[in-house]
PDB file of C-alpha atoms in Angstrom:
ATOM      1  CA  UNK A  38     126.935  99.598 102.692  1.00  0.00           C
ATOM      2  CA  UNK A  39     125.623  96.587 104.324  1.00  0.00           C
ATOM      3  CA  UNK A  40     122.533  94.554 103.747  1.00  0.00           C
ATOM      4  CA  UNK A  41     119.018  96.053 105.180  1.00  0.00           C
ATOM      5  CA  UNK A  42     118.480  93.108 108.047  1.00  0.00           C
ATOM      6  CA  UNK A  43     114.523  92.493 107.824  1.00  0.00           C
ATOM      7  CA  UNK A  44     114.830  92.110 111.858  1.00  0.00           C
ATOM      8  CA  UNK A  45     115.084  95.652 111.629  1.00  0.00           C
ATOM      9  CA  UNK A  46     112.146  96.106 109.398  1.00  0.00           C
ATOM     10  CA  UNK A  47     109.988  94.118 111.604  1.00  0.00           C
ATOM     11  CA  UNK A  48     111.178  96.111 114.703  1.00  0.00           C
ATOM     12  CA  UNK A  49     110.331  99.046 112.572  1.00  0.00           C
ATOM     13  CA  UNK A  50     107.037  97.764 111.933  1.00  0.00           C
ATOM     14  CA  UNK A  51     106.079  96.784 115.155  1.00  0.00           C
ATOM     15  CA  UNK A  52     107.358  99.937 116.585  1.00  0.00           C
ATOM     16  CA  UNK A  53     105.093 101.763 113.782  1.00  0.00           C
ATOM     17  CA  UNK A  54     102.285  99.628 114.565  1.00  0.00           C
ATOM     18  CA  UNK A  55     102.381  99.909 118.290  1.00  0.00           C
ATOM     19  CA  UNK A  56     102.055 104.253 117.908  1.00  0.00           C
ATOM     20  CA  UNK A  57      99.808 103.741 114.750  1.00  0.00           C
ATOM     21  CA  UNK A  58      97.467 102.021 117.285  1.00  0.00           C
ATOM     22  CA  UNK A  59      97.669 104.508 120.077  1.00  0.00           C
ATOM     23  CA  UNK A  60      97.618 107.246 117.710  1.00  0.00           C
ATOM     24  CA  UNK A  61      94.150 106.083 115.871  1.00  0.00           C
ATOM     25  CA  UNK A  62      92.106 104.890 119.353  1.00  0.00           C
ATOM     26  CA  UNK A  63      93.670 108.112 121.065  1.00  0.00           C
ATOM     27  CA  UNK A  64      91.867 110.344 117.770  1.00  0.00           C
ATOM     28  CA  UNK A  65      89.876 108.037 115.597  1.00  0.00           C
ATOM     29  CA  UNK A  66      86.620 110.546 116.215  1.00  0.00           C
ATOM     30  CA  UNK A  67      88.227 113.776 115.134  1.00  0.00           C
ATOM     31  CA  UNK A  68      90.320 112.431 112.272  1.00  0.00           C
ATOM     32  CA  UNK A  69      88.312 112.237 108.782  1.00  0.00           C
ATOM     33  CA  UNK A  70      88.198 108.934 106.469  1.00  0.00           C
ATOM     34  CA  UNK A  71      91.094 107.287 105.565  1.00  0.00           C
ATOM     35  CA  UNK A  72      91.584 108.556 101.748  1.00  0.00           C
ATOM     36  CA  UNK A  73      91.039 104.986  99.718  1.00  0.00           C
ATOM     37  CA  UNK A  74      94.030 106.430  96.996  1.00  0.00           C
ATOM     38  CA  UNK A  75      97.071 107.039  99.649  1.00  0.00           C
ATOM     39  CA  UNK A  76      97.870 103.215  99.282  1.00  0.00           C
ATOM     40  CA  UNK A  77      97.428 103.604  95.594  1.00  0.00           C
ATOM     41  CA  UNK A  78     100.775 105.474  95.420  1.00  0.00           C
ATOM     42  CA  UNK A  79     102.726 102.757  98.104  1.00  0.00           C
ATOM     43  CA  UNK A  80     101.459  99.738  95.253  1.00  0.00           C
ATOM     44  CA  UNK A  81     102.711 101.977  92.232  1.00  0.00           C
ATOM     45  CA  UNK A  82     105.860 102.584  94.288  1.00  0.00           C
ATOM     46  CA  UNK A  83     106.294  99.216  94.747  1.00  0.00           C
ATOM     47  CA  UNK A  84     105.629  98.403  90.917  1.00  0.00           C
ATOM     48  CA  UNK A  85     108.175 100.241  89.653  1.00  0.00           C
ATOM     49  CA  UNK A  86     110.955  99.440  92.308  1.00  0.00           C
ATOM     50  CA  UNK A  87     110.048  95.777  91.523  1.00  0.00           C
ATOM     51  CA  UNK A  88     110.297  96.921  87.277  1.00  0.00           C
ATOM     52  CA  UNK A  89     113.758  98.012  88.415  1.00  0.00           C
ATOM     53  CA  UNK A  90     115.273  95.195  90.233  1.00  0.00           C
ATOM     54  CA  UNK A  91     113.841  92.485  87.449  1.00  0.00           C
ATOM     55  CA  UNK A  92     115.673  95.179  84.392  1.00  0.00           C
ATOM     56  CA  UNK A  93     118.556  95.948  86.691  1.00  0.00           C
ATOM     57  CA  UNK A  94     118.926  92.109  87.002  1.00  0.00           C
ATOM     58  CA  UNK A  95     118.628  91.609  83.566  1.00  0.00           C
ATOM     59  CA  UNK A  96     121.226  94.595  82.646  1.00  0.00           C
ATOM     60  CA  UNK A  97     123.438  93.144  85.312  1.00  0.00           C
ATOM     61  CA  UNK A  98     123.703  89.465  83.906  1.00  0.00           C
ATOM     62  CA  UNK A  99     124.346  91.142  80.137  1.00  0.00           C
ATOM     63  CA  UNK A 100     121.098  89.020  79.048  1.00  0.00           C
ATOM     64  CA  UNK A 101     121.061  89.896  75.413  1.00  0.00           C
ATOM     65  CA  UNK A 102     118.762  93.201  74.237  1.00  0.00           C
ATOM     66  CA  UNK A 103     119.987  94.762  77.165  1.00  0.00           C
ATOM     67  CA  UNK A 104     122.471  97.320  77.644  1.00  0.00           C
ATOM     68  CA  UNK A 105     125.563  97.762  79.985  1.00  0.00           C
ATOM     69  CA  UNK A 106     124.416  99.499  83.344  1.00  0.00           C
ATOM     70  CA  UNK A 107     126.837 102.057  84.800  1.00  0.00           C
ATOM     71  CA  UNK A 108     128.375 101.334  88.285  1.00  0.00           C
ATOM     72  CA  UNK A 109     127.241 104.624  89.947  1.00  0.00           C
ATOM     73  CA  UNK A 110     123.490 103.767  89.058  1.00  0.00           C
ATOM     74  CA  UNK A 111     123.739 100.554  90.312  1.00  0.00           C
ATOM     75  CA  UNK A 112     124.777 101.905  93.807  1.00  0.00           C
ATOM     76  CA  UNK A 113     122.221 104.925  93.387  1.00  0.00           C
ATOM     77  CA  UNK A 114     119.531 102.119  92.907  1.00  0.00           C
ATOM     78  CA  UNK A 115     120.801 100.072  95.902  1.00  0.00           C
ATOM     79  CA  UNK A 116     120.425 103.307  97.711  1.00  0.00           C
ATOM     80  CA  UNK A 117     117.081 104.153  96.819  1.00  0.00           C
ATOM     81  CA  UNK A 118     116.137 100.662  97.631  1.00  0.00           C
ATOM     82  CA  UNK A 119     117.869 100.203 101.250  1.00  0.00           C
ATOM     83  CA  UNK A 120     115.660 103.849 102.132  1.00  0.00           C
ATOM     84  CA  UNK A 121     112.284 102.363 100.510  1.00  0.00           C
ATOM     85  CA  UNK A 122     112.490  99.206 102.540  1.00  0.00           C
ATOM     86  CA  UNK A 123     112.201 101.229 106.071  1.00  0.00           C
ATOM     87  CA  UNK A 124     109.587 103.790 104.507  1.00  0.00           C
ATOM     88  CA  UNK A 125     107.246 100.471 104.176  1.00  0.00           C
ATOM     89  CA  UNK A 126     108.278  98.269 106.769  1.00  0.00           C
ATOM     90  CA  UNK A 127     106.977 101.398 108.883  1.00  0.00           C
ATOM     91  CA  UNK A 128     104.064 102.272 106.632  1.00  0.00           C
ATOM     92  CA  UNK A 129     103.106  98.740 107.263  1.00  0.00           C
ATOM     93  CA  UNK A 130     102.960  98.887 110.676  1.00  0.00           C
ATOM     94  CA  UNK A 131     100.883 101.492 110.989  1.00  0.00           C
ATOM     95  CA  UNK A 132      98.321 100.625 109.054  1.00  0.00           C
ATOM     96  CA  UNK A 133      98.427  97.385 110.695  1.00  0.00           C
ATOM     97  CA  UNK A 134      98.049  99.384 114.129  1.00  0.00           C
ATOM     98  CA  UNK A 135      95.034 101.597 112.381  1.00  0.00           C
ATOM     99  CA  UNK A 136      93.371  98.265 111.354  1.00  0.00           C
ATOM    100  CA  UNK A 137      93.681  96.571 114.489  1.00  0.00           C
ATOM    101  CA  UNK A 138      91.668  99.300 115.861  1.00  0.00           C
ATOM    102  CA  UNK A 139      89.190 100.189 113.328  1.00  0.00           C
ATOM    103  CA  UNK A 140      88.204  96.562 113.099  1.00  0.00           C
ATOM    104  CA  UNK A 141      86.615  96.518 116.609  1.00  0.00           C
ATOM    105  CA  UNK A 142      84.320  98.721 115.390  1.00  0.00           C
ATOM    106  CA  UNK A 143      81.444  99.149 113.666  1.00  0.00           C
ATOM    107  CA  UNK A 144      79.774 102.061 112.101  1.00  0.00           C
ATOM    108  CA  UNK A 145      80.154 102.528 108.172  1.00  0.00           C
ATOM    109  CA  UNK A 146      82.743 105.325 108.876  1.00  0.00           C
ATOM    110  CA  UNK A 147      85.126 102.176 110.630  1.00  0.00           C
ATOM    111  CA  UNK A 148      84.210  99.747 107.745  1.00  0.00           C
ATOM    112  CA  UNK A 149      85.422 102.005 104.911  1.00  0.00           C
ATOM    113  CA  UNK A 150      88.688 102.792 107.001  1.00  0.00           C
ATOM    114  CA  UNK A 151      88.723  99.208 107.209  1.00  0.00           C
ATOM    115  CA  UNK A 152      88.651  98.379 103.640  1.00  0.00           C
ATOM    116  CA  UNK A 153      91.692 101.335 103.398  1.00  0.00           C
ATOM    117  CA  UNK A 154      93.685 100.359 106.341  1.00  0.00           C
ATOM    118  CA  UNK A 155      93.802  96.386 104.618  1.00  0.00           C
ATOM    119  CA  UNK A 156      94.738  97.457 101.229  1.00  0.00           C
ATOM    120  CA  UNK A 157      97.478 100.179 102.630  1.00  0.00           C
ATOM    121  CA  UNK A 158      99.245  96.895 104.902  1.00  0.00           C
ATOM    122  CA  UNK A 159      98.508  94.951 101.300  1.00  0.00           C
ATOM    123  CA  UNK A 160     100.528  97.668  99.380  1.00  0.00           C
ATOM    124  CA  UNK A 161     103.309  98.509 101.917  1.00  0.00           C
ATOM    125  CA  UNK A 162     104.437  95.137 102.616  1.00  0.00           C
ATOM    126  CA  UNK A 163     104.171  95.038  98.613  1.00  0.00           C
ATOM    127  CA  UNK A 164     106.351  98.109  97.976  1.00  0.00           C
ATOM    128  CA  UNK A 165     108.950  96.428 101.155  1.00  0.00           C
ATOM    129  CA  UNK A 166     109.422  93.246  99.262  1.00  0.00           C
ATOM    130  CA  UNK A 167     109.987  95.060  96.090  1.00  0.00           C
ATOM    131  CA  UNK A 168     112.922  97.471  97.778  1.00  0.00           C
ATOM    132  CA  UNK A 169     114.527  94.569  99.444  1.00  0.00           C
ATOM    133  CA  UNK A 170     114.567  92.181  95.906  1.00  0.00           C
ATOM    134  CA  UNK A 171     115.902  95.813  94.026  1.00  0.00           C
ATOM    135  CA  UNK A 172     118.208  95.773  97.248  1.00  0.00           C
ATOM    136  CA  UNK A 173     119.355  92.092  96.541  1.00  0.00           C
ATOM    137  CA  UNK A 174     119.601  92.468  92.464  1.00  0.00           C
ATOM    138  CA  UNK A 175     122.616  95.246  93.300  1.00  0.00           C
ATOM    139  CA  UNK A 176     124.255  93.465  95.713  1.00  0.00           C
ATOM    140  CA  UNK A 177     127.915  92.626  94.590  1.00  0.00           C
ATOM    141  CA  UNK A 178     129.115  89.601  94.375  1.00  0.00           C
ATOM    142  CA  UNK A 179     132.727  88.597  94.826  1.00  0.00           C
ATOM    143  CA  UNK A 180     134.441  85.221  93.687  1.00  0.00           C
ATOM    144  CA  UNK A 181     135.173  82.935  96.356  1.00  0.00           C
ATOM    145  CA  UNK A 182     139.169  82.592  96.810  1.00  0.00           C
ATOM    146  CA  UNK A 183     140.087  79.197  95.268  1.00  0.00           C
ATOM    147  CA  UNK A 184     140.798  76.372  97.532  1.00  0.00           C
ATOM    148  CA  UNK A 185     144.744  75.793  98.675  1.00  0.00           C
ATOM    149  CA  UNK A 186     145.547  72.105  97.868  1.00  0.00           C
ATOM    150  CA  UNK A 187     147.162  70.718 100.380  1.00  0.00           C
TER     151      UNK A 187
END
């Protein structure tokens, strides 16, 4: 399994944002309010993916109190990460599109959706960095072949 490339998350992201955009100026009047918790769960996400990678890292290095981590896990937590990264990268750039739209406006309805569409970019670029560290901490790392004297 190879490394998640953030060039990819930022196509992802633009790509996201680009539709998110379109999607909220195409139906802004007939959807209802942003709901203020649906971030909530992308910075709680990203708190315990970021819990992970620092005790993974720990169980990893054998720091002492720590116990032996099994191989499997590992890769099952490398997995989980490398499919949380593109969840936010894209969850980032739609609420990015939604708040470059909703901030040309200005009734109260726009300035609470506003105040949701910031904290939801806040929270998935959040819950992205934590995937791609918990990506990082279970990354393998092979010793480099000794140098031939010549």
């Amino acid at each position: 399994m190879k490394p998640t490339r953030v060039s990819l998350l930022g196509v992802l992201a633009v790509l996201a944002g680009v539709v998110g955009y379109v999607v909220t100026s195409a139906f802004y009047d007939d959807l209802p309010p942003l709901p203020l918790y649906a971030p909530i769960f992308l910075i709680v996400l990203a708190g315990a993916e970021g819990y992970t990678a620092v005790t993974t890292a720990g169980r990893l290095a054998g720091r002492p109190g720590t116990q032996p981590i099994h191989p499997l896990t590992v890769a099952r937590i490398a997995a989980l990460a490398k499919a949380t990264s593109p969840v936010g990268a894209l969850a980032a750039g739609a609420y990015a599109g939604c708040l470059i739209y909703v901030a040309q406006l200005s009734s109260p309805h726009a300035r609470d959706d506003l105040r949701t569409a910031i904290v939801g970019v806040v929270a998935s670029l959040l819950l992205t960095v934590a995937a791609l560290g918990m990506e990082r901490v279970c990354r393998v790392k092979t010793p480099k072949p000794p140098a031939e004297d010549r």
